[in-house]
Short mmCIF file of C-alpha atoms and ligand atoms in Angstrom, two decimals:
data_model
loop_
_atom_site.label_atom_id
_atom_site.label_comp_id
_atom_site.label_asym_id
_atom_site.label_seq_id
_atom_site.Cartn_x
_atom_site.Cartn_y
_atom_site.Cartn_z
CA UNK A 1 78.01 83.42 87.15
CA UNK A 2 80.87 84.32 84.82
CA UNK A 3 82.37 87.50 85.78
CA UNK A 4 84.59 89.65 84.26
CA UNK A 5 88.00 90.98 86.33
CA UNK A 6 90.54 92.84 85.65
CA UNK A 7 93.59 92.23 87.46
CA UNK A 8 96.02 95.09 87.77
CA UNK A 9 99.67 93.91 89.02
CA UNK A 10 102.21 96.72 89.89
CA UNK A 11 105.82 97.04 89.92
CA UNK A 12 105.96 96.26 93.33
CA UNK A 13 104.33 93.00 92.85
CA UNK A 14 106.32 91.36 89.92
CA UNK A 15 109.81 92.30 91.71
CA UNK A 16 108.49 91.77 95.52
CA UNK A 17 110.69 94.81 96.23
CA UNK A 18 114.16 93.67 94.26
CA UNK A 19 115.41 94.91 91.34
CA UNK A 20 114.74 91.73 90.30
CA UNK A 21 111.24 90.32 88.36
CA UNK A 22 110.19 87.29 90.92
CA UNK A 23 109.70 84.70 87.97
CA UNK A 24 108.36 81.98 90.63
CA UNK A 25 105.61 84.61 91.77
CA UNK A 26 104.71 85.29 87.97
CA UNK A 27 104.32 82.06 87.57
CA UNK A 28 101.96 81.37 90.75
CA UNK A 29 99.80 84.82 89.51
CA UNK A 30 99.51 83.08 85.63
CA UNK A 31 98.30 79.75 87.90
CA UNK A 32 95.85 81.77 89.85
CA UNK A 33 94.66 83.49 86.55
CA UNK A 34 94.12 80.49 85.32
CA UNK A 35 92.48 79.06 87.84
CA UNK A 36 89.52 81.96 87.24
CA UNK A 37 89.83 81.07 83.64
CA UNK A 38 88.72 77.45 84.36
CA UNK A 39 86.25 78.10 86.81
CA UNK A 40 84.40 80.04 83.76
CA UNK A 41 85.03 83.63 84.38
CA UNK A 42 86.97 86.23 82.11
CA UNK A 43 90.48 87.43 83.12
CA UNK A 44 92.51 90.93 81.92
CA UNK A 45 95.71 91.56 83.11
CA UNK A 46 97.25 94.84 82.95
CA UNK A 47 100.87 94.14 84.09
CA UNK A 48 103.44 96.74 84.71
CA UNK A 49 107.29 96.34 84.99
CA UNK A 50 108.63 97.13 81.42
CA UNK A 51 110.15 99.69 83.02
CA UNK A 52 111.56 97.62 85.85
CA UNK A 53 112.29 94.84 83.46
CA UNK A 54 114.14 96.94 80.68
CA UNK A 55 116.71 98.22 83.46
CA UNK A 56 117.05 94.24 84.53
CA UNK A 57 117.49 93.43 80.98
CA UNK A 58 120.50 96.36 80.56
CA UNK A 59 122.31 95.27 83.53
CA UNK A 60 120.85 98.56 85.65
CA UNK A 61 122.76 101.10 83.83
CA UNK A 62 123.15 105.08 84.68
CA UNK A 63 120.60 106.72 83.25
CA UNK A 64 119.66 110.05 83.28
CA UNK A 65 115.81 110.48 84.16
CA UNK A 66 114.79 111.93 80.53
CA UNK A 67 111.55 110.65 78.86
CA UNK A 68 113.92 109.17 76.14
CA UNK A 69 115.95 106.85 78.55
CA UNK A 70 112.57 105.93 80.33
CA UNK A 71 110.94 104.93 76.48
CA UNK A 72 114.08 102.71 75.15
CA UNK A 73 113.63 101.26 79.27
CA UNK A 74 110.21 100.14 78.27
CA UNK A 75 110.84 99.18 74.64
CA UNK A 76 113.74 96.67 76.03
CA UNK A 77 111.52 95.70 79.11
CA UNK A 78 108.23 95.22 77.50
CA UNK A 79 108.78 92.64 74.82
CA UNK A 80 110.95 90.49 78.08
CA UNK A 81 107.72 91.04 80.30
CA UNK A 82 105.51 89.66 77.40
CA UNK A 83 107.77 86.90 76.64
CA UNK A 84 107.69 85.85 80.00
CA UNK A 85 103.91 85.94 80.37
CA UNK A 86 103.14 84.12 77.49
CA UNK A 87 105.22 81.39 79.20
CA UNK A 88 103.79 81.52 82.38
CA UNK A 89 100.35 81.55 80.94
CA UNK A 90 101.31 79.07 78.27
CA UNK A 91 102.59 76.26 81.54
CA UNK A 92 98.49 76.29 82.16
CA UNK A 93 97.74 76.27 78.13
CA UNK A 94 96.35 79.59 78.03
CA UNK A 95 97.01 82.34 75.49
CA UNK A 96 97.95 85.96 76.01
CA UNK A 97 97.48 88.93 73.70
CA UNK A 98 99.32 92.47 74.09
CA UNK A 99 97.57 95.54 74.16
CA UNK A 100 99.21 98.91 74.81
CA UNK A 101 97.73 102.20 74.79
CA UNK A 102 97.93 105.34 75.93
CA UNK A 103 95.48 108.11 77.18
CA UNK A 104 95.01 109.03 73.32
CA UNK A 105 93.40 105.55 72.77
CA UNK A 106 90.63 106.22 75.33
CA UNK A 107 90.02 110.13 74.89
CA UNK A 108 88.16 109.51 71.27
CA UNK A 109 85.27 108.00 71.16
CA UNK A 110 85.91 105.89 67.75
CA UNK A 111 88.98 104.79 69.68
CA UNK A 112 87.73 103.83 72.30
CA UNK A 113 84.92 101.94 70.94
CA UNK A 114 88.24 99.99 68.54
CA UNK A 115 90.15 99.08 71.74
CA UNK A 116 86.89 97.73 73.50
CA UNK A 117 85.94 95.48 70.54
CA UNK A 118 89.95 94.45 70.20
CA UNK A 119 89.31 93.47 74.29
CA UNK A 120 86.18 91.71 73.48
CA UNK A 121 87.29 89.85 70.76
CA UNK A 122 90.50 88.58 72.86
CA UNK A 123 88.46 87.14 75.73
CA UNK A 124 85.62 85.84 72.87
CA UNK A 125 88.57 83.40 71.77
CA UNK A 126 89.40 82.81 75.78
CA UNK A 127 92.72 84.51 75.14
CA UNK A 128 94.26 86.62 78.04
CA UNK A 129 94.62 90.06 77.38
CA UNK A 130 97.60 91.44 78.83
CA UNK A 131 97.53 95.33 78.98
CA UNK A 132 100.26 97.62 79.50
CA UNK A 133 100.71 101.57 78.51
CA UNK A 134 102.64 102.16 75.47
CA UNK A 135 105.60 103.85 77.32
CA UNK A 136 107.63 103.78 74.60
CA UNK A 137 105.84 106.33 72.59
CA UNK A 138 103.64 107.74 75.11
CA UNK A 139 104.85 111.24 75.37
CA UNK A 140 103.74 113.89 78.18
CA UNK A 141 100.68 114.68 76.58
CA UNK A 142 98.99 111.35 75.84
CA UNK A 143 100.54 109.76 79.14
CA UNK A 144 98.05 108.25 81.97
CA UNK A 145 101.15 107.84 83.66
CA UNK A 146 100.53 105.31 86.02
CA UNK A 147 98.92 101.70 85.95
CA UNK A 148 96.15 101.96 88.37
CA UNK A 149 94.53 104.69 86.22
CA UNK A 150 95.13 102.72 83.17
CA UNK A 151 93.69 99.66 84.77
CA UNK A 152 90.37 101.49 85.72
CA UNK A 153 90.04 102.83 82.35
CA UNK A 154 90.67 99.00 81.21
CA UNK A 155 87.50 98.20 83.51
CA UNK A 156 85.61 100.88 82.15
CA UNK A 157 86.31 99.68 78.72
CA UNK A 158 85.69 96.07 79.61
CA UNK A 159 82.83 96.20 81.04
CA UNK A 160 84.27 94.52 83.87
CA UNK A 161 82.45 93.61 87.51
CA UNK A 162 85.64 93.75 89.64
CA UNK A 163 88.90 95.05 89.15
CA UNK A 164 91.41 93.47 91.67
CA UNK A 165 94.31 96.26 91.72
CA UNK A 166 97.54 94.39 93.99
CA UNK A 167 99.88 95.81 95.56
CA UNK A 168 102.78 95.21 98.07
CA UNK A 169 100.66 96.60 100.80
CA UNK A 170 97.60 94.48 101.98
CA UNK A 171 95.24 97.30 101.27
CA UNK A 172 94.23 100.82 102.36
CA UNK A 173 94.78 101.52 105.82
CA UNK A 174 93.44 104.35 108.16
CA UNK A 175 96.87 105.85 107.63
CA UNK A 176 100.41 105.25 106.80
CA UNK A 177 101.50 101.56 108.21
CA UNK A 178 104.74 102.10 107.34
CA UNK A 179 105.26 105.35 109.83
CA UNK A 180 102.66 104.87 112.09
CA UNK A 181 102.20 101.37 114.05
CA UNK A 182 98.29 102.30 114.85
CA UNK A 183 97.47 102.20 111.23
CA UNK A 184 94.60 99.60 110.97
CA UNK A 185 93.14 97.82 107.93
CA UNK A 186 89.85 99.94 106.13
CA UNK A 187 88.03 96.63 104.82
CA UNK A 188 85.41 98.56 102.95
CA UNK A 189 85.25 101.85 101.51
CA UNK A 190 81.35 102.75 100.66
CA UNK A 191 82.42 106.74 100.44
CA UNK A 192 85.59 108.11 99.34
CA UNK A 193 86.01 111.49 101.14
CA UNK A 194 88.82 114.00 102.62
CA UNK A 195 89.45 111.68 105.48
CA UNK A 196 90.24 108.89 103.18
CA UNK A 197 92.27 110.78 100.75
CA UNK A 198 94.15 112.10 103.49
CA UNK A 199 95.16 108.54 104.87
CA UNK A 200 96.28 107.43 101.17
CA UNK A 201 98.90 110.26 101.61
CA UNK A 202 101.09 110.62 98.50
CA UNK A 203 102.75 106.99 99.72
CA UNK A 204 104.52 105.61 96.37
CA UNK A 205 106.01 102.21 96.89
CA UNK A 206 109.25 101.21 95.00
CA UNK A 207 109.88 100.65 91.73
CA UNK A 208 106.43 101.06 90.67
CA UNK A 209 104.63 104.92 89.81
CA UNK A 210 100.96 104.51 91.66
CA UNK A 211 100.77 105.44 95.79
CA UNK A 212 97.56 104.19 97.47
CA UNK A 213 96.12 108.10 96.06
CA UNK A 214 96.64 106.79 92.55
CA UNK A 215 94.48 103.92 93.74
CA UNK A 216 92.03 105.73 95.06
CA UNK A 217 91.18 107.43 92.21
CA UNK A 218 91.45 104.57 90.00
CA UNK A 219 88.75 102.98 92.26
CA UNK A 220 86.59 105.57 92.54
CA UNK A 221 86.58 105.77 88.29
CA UNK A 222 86.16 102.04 88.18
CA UNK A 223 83.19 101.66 90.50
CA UNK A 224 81.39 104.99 89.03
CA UNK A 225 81.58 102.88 86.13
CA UNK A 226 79.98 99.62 88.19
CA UNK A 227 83.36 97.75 89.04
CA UNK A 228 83.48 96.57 92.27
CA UNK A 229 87.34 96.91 93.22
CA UNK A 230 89.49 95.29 95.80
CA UNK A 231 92.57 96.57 96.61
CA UNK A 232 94.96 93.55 98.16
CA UNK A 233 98.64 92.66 98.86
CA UNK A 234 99.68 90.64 95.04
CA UNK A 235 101.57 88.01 97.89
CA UNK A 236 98.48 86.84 99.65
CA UNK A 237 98.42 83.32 98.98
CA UNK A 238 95.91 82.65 96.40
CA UNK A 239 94.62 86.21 96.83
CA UNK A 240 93.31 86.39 93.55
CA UNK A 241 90.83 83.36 93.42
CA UNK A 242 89.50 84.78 96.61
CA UNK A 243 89.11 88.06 95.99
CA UNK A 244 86.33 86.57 92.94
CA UNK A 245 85.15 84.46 95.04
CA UNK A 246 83.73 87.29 97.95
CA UNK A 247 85.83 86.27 100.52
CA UNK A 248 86.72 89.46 102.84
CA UNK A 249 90.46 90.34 102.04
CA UNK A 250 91.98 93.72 101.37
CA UNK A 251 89.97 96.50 100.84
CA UNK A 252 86.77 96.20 98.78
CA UNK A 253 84.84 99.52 97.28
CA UNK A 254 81.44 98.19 95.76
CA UNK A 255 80.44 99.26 92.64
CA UNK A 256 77.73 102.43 92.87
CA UNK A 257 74.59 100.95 92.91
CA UNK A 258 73.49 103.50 90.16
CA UNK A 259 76.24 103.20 87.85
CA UNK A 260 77.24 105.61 84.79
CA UNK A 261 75.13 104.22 81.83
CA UNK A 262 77.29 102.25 79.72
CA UNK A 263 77.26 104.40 76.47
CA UNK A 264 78.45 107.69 79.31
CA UNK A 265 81.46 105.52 80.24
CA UNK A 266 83.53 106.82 77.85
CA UNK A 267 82.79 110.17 79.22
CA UNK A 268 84.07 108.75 82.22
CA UNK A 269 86.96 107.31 81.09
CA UNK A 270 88.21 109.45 78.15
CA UNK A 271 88.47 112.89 77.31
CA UNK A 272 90.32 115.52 79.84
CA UNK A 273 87.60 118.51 80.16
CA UNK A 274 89.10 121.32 77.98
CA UNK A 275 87.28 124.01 79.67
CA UNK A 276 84.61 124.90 82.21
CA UNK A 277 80.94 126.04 82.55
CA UNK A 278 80.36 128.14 85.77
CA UNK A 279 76.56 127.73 86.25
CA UNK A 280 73.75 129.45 88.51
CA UNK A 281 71.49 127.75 91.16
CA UNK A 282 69.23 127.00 89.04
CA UNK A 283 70.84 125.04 86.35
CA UNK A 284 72.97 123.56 89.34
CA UNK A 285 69.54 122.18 90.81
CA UNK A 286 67.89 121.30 87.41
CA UNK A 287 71.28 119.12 86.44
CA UNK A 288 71.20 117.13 89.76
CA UNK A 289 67.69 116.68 90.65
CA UNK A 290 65.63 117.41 87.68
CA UNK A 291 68.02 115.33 85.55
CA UNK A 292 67.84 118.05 82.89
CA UNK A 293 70.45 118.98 80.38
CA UNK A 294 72.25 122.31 80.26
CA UNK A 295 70.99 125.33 78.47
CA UNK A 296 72.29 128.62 77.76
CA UNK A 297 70.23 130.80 80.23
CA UNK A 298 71.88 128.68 83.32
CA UNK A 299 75.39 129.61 81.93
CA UNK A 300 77.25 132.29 84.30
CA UNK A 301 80.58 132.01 82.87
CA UNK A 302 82.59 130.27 80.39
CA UNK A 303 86.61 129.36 81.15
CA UNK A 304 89.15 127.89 78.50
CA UNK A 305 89.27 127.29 74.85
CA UNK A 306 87.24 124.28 73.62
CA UNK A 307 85.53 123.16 70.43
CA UNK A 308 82.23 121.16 69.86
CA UNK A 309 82.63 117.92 70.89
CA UNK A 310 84.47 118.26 73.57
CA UNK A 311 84.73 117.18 77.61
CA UNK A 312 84.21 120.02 79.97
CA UNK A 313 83.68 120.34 83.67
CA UNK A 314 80.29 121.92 84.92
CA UNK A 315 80.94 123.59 88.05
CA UNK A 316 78.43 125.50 90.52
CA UNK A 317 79.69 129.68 91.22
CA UNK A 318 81.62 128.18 93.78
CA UNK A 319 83.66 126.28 91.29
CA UNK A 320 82.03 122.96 93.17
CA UNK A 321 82.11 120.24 90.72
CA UNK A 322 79.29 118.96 89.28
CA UNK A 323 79.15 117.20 85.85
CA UNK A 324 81.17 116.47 83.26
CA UNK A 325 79.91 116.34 79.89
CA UNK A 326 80.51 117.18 76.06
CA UNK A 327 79.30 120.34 75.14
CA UNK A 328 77.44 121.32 71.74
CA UNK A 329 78.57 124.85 71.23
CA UNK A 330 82.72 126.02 70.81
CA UNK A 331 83.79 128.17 73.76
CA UNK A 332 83.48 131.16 71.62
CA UNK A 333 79.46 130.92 70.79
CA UNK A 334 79.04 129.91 74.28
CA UNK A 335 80.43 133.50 75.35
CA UNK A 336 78.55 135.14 73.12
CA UNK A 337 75.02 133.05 74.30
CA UNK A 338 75.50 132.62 77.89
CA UNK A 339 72.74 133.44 80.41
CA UNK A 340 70.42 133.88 76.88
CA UNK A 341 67.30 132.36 76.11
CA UNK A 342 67.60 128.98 73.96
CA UNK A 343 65.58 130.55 71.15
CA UNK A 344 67.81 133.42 70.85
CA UNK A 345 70.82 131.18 69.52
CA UNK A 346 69.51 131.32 66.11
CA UNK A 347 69.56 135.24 66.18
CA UNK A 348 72.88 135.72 68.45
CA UNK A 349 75.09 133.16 66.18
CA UNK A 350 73.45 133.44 62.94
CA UNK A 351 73.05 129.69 63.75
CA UNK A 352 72.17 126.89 66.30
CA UNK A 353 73.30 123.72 67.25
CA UNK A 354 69.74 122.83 68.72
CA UNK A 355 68.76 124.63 72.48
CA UNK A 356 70.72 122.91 74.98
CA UNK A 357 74.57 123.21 75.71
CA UNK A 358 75.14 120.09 77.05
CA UNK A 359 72.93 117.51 76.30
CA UNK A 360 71.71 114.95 79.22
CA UNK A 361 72.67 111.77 77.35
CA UNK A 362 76.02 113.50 76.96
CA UNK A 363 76.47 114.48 80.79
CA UNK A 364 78.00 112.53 83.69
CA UNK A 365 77.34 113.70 87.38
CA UNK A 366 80.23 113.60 89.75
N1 LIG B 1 103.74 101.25 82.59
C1 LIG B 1 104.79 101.22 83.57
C2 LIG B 1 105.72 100.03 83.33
O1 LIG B 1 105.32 99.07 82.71
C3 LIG B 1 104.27 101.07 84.97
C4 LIG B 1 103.45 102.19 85.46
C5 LIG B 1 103.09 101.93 86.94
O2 LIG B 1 103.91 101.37 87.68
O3 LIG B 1 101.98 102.29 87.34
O4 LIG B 1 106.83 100.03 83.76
#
């Protein structure tokens, strides 16, 4: 069975802890990758470094730590990194293709739909896409930031059935191994709670941006969206070839065995909620067991500025999460038709957008 994987590889991973980009371990990941490639299944690689590599490439100069200095980093680092993967990938006769985006280029839907077909089309030809943010331009607003996030929203995209995110550690562990020697190995994570959270800690390893929290979340994205994800050390020999192939390394999350549909991913993935909806009981039960949409009457209150069109968080009186979803009406109607009966839009607005708020196909719950 061809499968699709995306294979995230950090900082950490490319420089084994040096300042220094290990080219021998590039080349033994672009062997494994190929490897996968051969044995029929579809490989995405979202590599980081440019940041790492652009300081090699300068001769590690004094920089200040200013958005500017970090964008000419990446512009210097990121055409060295690609050079060097098209190498490595080129030693096993494969081709790579560069894709960088930012948050911007998953938060609309048109764009998001361009960048999946551009990653479709790329493994259709049995090239290797190799995906990277655009840290050069990316400025505060559109930044993910980090890699691991990127990488899940690269799954999402992709359609992908695992997402192999390595790392310099061999996984998650029940706490910090690094402080605490009775730190043991979690092998699978089927929930994602407090507990868990709490032993990912804020731990941030080198050169790289993403701790093992970043990778939570990235994992918990990524299977919502029906990834499985494995989190492994990048050095395990042959790591990635067995992480495909089921063998137990790391730390695996299965996918949710009801996953987000695939035309709600992009909820998923893309747009930052502008705003909330503070609902009653009863729209809270009718949203998670009746499967209804939202209307009007079940609105209690109304926070932030947003349009029609777009993402905003659903949230119970007790400001408990509970959806996200794209809502129909601007925050302003919604103020003025909260709590009111769906046929009084008409007469309250001088208009309607149809009777519900947020529509079910429209709605993700969390
Ligand atoms: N995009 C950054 C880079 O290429 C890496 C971000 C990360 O380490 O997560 O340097």
């Amino acid at each position: 069975m061809t499968r699709r994987i995306v294979i995230k590889i950090g900082t950490s991973v490319l420089t084994g802890g040096t300042p220094r980009l290990d080219q021998a371990h590039m080349v033994e990941l672009a062997r494994q990758c190929a490897a996968l490639q051969r044995a029929g299944h579809e490989v995405i690689v979202c590599s980081s470094g440019a940041i790492a590599v652009g300081r090699e490439r300068l001769n590690h100069p004094e920089l200040a730590r200013t958005l500017a200095n970090k964008q000419m980093l990446a512009a210097v680092g990121q055409t060295r990194l690609m050079q060097m993967w098209e190498h490595f990938f080129g030693i096993y006769g494969l081709l790579v293709g560069q894709m960088l985006l930012t948050r911007a280029d998953v938060e609309d839907r048109r764009r998001f739909l361009n960048a999946r077909d551009a990653l479709q089309t790329l493994l259709a030809h049995h090239i290797v896409p190799i995906i990277n943010e655009n840290d050069a331009v990316a400025t505060e607003e559109i930044r993910l930031g980090d890699n691991d996030t990127l990488s899940a929203l690269i799954a999402i995209l992709a359609e992908a059935d695992l997402l192999l995110l390595l790392t310099d550690q061999p996984g998650l562990f029940t706490a910090d191994p690094r402080t605490d020697p009775a730190a043991t190995l979690i092998p699978e994570v089927r929930r994602i709670d407090e507990t868990l959270r709490g032993a990912a800690g804020e731990s941030v390893s080198g050169l790289g941006v993403g701790g093992m929290s970043t990778k939570l979340r990235a994992a918990d994205l990524a299977r919502r969206a029906g990834a499985e994800v494995i989190i492994a050390g990048g050095r395990v020999p042959n790591v990635i070839g067995r992480a495909a192939a089921g063998e137990a390394i790391g730390t695996r999350f299965p996918a949710l065995e009801q996953p987000v549909e695939n035309r709600k991913r992009w909820i998923l993935a893309g747009p930052r909620p502008a705003g909330a909806l503070l609902v009653d009981d009863g729209a809270a039960e009718a949203l998670v067991r009746g499967g209804k949409s939202l209307l009007p009457a079940g609105i209690a209150a109304v926070e932030g500025e947003f349009s029609r069109g777009d993402a905003v968080l659903i949230l119970t009186a007790e400001r408990r999460e509970l959806a996200r979803g794209i809502t129909r009406y601007d925050s302003g109607d919604l103020l003025r038709i909260a709590g009111c009966r769906s046929g009084e839009i008409a007469d309250r607005l001088g208009y309607a957008y149809g009777a519900v708020v947020v529509h079910r196909n429209d709605l993700i719950l969390l």
